[in-house]
PDB file of C-alpha atoms and ligand atoms in Angstrom:
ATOM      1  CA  UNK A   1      82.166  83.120 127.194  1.00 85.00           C
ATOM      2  CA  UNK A   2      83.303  84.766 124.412  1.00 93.00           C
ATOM      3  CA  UNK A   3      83.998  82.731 121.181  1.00 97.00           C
ATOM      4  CA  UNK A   4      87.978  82.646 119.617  1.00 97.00           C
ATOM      5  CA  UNK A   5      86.681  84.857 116.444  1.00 97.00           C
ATOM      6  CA  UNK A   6      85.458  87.448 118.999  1.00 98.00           C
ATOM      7  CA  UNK A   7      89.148  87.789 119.769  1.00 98.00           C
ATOM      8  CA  UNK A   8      90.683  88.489 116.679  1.00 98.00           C
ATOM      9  CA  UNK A   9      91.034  92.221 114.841  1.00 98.00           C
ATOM     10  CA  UNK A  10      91.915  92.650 111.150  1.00 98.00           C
ATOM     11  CA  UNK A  11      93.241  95.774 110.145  1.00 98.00           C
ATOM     12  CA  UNK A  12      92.221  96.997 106.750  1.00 97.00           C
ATOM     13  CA  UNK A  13      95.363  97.955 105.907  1.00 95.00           C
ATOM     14  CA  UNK A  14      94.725  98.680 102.386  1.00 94.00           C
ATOM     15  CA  UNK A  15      94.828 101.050  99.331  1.00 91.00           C
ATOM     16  CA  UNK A  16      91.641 101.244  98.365  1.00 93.00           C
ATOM     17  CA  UNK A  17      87.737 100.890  99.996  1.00 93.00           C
ATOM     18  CA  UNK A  18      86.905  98.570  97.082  1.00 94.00           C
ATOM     19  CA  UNK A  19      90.131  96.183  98.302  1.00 95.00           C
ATOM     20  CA  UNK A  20      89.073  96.394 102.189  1.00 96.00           C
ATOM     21  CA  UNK A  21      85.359  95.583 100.820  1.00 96.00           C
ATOM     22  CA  UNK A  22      86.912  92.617  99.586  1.00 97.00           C
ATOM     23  CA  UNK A  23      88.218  91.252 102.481  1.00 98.00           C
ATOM     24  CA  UNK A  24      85.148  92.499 104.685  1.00 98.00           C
ATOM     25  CA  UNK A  25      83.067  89.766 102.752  1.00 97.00           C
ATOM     26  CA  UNK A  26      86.036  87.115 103.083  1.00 97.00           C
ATOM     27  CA  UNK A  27      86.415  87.330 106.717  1.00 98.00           C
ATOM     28  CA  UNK A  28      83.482  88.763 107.894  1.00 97.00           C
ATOM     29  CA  UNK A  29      82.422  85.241 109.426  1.00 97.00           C
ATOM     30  CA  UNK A  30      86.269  84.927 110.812  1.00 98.00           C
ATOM     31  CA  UNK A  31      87.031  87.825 112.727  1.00 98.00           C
ATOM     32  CA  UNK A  32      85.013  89.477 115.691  1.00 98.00           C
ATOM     33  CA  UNK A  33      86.575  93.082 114.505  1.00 98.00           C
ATOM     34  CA  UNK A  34      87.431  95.554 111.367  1.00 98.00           C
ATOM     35  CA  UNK A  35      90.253  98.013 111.980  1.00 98.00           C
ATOM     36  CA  UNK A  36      90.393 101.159 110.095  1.00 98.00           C
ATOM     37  CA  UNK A  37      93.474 102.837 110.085  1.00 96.00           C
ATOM     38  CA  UNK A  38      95.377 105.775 108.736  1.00 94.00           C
ATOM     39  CA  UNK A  39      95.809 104.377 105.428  1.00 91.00           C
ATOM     40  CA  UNK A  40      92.297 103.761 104.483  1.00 94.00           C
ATOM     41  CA  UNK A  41      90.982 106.182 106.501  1.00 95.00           C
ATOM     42  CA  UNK A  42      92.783 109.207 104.475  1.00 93.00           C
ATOM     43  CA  UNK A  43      92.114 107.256 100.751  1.00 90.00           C
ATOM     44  CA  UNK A  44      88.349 106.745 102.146  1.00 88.00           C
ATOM     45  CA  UNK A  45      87.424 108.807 104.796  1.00 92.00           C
ATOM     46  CA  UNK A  46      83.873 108.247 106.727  1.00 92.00           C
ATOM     47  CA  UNK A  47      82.649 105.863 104.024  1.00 93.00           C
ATOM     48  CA  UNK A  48      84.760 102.888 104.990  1.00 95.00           C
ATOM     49  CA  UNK A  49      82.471 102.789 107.859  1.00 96.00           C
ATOM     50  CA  UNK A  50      79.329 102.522 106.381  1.00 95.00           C
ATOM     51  CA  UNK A  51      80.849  99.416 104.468  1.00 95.00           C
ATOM     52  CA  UNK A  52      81.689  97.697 107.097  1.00 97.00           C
ATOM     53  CA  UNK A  53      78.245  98.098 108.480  1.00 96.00           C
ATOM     54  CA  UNK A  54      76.648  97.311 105.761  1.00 96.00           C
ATOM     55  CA  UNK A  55      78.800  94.132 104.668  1.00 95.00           C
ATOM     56  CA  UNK A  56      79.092  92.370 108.522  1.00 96.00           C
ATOM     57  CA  UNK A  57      77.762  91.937 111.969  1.00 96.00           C
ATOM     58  CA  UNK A  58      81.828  92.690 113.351  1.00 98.00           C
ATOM     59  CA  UNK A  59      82.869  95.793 115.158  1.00 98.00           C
ATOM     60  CA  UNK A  60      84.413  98.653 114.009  1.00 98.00           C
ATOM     61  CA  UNK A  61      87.859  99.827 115.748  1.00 98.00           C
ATOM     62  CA  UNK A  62      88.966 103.046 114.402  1.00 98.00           C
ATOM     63  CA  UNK A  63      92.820 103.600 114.863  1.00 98.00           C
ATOM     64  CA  UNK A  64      93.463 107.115 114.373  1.00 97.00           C
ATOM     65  CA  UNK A  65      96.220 107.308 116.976  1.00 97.00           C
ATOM     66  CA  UNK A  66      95.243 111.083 118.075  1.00 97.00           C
ATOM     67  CA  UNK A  67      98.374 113.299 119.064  1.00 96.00           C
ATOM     68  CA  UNK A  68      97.487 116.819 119.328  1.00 96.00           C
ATOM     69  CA  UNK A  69      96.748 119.227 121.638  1.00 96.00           C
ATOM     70  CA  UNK A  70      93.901 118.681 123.938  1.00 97.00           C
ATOM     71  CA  UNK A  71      91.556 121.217 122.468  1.00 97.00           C
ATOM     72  CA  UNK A  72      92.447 119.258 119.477  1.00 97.00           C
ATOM     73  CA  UNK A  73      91.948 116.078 120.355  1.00 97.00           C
ATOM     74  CA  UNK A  74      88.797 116.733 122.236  1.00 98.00           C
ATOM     75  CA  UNK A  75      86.895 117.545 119.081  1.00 98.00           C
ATOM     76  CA  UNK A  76      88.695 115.138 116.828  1.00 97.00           C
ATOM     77  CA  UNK A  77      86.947 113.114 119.180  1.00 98.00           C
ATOM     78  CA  UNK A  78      83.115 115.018 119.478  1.00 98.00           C
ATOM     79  CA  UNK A  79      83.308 113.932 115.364  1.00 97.00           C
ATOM     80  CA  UNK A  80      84.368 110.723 116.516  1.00 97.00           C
ATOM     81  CA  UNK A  81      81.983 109.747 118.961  1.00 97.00           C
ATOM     82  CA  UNK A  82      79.224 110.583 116.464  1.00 96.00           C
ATOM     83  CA  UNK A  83      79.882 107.740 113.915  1.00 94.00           C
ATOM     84  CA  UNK A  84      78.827 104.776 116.038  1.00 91.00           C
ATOM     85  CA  UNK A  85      82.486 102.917 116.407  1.00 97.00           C
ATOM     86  CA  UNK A  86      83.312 100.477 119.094  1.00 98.00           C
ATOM     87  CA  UNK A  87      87.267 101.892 119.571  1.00 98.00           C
ATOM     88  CA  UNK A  88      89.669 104.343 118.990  1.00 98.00           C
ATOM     89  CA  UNK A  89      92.759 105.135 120.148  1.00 98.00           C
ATOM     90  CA  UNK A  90      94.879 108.463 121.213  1.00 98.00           C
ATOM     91  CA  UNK A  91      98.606 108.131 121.806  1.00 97.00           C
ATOM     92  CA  UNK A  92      99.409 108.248 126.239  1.00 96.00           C
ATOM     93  CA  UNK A  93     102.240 111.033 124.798  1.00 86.00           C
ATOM     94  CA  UNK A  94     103.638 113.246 127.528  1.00 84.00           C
ATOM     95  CA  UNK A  95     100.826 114.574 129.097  1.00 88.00           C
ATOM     96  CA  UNK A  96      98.008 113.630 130.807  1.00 94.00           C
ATOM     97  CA  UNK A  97      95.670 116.358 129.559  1.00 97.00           C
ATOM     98  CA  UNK A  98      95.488 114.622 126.016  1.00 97.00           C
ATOM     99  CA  UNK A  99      93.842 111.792 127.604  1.00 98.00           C
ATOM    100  CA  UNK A 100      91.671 113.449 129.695  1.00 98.00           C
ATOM    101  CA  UNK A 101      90.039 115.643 126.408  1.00 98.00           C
ATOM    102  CA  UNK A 102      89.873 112.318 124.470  1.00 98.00           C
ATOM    103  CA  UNK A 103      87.626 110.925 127.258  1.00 98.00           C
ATOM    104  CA  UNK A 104      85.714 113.951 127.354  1.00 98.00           C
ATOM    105  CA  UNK A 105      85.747 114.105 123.495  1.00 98.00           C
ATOM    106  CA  UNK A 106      84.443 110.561 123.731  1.00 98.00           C
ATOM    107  CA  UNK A 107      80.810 111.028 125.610  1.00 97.00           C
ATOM    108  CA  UNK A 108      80.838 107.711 126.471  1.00 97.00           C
ATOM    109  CA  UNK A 109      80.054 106.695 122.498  1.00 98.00           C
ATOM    110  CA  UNK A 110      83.402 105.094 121.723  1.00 98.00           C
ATOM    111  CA  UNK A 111      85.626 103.260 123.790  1.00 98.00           C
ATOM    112  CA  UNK A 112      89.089 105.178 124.233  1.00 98.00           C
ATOM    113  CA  UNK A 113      92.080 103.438 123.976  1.00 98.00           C
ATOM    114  CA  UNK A 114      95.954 104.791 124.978  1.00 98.00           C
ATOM    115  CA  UNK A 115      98.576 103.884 122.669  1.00 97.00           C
ATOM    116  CA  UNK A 116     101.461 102.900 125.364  1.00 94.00           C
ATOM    117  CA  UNK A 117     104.625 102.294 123.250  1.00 90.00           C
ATOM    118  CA  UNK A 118     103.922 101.047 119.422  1.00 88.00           C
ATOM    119  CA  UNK A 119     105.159  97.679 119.692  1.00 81.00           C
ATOM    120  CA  UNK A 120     107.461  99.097 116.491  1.00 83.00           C
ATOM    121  CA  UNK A 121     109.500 100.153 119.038  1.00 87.00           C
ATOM    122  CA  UNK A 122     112.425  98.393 120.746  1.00 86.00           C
ATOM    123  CA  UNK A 123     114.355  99.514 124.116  1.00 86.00           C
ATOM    124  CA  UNK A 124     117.203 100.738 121.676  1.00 89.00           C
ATOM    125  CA  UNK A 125     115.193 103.434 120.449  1.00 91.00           C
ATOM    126  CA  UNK A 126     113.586 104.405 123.504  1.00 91.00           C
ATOM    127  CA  UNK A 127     117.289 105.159 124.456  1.00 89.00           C
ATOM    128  CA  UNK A 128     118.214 107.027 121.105  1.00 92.00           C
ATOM    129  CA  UNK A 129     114.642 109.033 121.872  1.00 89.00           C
ATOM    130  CA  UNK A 130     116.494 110.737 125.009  1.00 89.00           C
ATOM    131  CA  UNK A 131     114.204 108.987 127.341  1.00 88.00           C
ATOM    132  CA  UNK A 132     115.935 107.843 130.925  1.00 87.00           C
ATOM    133  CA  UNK A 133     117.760 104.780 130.593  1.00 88.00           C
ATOM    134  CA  UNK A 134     115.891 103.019 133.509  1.00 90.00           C
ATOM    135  CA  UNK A 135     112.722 103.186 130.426  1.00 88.00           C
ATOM    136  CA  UNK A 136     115.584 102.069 127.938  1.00 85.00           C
ATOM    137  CA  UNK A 137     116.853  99.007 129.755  1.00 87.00           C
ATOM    138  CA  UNK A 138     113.121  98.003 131.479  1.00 88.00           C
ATOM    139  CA  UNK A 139     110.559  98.729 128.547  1.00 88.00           C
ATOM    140  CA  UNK A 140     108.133  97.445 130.124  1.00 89.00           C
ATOM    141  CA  UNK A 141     107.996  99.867 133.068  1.00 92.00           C
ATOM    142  CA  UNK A 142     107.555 103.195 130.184  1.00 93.00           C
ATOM    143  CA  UNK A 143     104.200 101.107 128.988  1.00 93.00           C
ATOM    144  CA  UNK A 144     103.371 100.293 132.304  1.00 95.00           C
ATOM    145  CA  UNK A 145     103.376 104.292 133.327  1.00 95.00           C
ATOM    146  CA  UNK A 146     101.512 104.993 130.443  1.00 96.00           C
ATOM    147  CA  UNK A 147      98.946 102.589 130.853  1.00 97.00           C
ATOM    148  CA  UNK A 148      98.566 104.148 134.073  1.00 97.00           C
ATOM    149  CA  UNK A 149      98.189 107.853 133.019  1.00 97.00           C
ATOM    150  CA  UNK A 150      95.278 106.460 130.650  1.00 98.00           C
ATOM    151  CA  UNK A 151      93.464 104.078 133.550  1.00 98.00           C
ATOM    152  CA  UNK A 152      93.787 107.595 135.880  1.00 98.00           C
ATOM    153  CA  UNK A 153      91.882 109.377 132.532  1.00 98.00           C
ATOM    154  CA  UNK A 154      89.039 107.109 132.045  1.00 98.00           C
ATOM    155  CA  UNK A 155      90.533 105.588 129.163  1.00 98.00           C
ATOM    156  CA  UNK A 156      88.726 101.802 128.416  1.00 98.00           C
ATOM    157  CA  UNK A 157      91.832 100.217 128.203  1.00 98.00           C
ATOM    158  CA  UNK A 158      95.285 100.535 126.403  1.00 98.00           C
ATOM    159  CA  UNK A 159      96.903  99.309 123.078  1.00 96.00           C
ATOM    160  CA  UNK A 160     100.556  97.292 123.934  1.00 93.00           C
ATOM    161  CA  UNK A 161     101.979  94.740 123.296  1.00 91.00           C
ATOM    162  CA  UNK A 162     101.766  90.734 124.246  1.00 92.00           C
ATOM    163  CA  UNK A 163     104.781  91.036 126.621  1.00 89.00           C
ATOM    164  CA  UNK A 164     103.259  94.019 128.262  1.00 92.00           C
ATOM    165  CA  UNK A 165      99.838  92.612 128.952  1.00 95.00           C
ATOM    166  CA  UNK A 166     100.248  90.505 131.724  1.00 95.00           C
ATOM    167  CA  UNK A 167     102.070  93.190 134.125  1.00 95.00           C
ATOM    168  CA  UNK A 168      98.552  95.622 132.783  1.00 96.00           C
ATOM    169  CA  UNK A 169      96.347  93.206 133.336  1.00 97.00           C
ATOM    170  CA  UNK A 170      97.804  92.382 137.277  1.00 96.00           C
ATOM    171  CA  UNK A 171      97.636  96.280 137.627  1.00 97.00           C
ATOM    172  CA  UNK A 172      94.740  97.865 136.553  1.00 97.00           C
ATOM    173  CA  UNK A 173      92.167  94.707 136.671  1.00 96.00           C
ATOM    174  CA  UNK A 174      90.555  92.230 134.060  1.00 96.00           C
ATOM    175  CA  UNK A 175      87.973  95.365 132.746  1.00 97.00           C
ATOM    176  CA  UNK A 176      90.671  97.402 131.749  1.00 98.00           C
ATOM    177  CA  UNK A 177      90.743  96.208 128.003  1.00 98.00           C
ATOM    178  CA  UNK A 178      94.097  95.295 126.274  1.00 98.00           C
ATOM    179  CA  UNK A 179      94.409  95.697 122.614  1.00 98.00           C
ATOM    180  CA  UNK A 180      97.396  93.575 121.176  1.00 96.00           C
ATOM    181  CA  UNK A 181      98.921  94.113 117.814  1.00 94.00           C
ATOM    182  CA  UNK A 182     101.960  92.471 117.115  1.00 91.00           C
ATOM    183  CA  UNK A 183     101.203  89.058 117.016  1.00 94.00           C
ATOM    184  CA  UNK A 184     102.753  86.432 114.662  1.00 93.00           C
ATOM    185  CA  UNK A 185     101.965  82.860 114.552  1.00 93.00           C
ATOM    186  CA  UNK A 186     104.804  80.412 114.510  1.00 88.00           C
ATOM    187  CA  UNK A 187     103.533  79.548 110.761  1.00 87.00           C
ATOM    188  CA  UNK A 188     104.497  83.260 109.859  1.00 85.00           C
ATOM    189  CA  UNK A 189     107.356  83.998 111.986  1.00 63.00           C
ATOM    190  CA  UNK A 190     110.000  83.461 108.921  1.00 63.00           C
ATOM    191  CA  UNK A 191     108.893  86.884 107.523  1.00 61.00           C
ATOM    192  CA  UNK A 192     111.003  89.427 109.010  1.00 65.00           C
ATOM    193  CA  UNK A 193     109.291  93.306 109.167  1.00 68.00           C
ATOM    194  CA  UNK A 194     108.955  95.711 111.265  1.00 66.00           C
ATOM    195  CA  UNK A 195     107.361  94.539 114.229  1.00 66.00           C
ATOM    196  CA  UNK A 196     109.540  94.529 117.448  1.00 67.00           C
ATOM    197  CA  UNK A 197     107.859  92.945 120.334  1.00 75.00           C
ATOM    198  CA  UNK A 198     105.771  90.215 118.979  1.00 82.00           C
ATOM    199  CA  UNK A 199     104.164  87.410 120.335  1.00 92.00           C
ATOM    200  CA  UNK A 200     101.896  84.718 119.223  1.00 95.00           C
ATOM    201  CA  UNK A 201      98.403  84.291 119.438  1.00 97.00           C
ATOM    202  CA  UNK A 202      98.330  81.658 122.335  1.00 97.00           C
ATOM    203  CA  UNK A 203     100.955  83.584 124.146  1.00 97.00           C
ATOM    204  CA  UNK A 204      99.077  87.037 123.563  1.00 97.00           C
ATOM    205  CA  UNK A 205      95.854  85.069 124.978  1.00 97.00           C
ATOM    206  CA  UNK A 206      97.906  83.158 127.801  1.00 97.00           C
ATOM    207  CA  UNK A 207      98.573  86.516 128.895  1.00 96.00           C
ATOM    208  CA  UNK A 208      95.203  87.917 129.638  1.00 97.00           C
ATOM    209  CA  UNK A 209      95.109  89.923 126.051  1.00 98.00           C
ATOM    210  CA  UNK A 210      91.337  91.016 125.306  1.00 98.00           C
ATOM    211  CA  UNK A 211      91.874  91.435 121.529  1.00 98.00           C
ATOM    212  CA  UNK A 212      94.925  90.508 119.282  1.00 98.00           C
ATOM    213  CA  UNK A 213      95.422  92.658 115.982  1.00 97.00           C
ATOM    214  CA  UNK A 214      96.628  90.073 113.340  1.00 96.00           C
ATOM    215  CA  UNK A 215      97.327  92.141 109.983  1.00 96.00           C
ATOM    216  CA  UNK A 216      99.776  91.163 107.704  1.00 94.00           C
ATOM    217  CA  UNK A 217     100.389  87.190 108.879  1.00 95.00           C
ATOM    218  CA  UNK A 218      96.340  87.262 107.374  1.00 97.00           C
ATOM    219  CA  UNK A 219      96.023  89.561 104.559  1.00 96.00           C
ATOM    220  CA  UNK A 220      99.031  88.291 102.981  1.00 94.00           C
ATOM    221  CA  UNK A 221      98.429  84.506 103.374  1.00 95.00           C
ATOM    222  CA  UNK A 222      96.978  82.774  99.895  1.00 94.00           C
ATOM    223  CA  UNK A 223      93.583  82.308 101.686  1.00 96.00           C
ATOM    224  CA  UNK A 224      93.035  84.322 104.442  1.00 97.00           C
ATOM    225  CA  UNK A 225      90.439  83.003 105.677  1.00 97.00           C
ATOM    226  CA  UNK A 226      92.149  79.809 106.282  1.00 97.00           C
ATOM    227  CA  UNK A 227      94.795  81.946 108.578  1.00 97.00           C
ATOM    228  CA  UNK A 228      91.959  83.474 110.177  1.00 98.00           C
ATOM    229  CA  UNK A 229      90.535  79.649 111.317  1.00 98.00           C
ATOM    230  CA  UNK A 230      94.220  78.815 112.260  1.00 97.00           C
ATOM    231  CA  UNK A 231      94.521  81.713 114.696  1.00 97.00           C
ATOM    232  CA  UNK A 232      91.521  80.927 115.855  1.00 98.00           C
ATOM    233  CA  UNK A 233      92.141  77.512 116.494  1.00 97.00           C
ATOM    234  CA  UNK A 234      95.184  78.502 117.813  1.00 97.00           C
ATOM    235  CA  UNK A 235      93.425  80.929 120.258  1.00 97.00           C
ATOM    236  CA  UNK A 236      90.607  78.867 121.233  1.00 97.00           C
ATOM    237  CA  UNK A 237      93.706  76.277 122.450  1.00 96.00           C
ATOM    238  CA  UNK A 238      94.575  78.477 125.263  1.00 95.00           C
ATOM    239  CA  UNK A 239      91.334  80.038 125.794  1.00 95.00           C
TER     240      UNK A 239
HETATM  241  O1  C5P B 301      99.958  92.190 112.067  1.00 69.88           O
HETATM  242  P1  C5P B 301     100.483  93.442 111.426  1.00 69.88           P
HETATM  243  O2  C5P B 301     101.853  93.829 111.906  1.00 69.88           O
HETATM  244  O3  C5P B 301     100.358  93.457 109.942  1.00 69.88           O
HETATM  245  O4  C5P B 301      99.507  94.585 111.963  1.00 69.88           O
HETATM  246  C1  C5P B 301      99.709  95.889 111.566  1.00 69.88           C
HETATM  247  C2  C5P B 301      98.641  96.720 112.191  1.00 69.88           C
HETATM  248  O5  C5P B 301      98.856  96.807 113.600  1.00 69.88           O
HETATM  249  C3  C5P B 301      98.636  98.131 111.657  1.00 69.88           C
HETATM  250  O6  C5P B 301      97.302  98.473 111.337  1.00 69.88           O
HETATM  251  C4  C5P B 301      99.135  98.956 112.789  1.00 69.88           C
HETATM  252  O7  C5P B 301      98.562 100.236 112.836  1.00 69.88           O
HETATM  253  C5  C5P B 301      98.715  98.137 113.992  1.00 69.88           C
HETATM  254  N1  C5P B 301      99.534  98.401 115.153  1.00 69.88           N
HETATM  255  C6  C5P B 301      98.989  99.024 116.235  1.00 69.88           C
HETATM  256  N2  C5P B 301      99.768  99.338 117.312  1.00 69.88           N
HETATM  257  C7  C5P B 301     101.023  98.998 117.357  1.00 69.88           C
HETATM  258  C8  C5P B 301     101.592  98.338 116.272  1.00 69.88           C
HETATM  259  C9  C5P B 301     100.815  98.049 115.168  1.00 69.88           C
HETATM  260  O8  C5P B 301      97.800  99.305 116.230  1.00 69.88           O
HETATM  261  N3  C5P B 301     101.706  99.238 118.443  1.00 69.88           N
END
């Protein structure tokens, strides 16, 4: 069984390698994962990588949310696969094709994961985006097509939200891994931003989520750590 820590993700989403180092040694013991994301990974490049390895036992999730084209993508993803990270992602977009060249990219070396619908993103703007207005009034059923164009690619799993999950999880099996950002304790749910379609961490886990990505509700509390534990607690409650 897999302990509560194992569960959560922090994003690094920081300036500066020298600031994510920081928090690598504070919550290295708290959290089962280390995102990387665009932020860092442009400041930083490659290097971030090497201190996370060197400063903690957790895994690595790179989240370079690939959108190219599939020649592109595949050897965004050869480079990829040769730095010994657990995930990535590549965005489901509007073609299947992506996917299948990030799998192939991905030799089996990193775990692939399609970005469904950013959980930014609220049925209003799927609407304004031109997309049919069955997608606009039933969300769910756009992530739920998406998921399955990256299940039918060999993709490990999918990021989407906690709402989502459930309805994924019923379709495409418990092995087909669900990455969950978006999640905001009741504790933090005062601060508005720009999150959409958030749920918290019981809910998230109540819902079959394999990992929840917990950013800001952590980084910004006065001891992070300490909101790490709660989650946790929280998580190992409906676990
Ligand atoms: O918890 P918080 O909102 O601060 O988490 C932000 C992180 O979640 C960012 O690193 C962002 O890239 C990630 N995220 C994601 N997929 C989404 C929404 C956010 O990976 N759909």
């Amino acid at each position: 069984m897999r302990t509560a820590k194992e569960y959560i993700v922090f994003p690094l989403d920081l300036p500066t390698v020298e600031q994510a180092s920081r928090y690598i040694r504070q919550l290295s013991d708290h959290v089962g994962m280390f995102k990387v994301g665009l932020e860092l990974f442009v400041r930083g490049g490659n290097r971030i990588l090497q201190t996370i390895r060197n400063e903690s036992d957790a895994k690595i999730f790179l989240d370079l949310k690939i959108h190219d084209i599939p020649e592109t993508v595949r050897r965004a993803m050869e480079q990829i696969a040769g730095w010994k990270v657990d995930f990535t992602t590549v965005h489901c977009g509007e073609s299947p094709h992506m996917l299948t060249a990030a799998v192939e990219g991905s030799r089996g070396r990193v775990s692939v994961l399609g970005v469904t619908v950013l959980t930014s993103v609220s049925a209003e703007d799927i609407g304004n985006a031109g997309f049919e207005s069955r997608y606009a009034q039933n969300l769910v059923d756009l992530v739920v097509l998406r998921a399955q164009t990256a299940h039918a690619a060999g993709c490990a799993g999918v990021v989407c939200s906690g709402r989502e999950v459930k309805m994924i999880k019923e379709r495409f099996g418990p092995d087909f891994a669900a990455m969950v950002p978006g999640i905001r304790p009741a504790w933090s749910l005062g601060e508005k931003d720009d999150q959409k379609r958030v749920v918290t961490p019981a809910a998230a886990i109540e819902n079959g989520a394999d990992y929840l990505v917990i950013g800001r509700p952590i980084r910004d509390a006065e001891e992070p750590e300490i909101a790490a534990e709660m989650v946790a607690s929280e998580i190992d409650g409906a676990l």
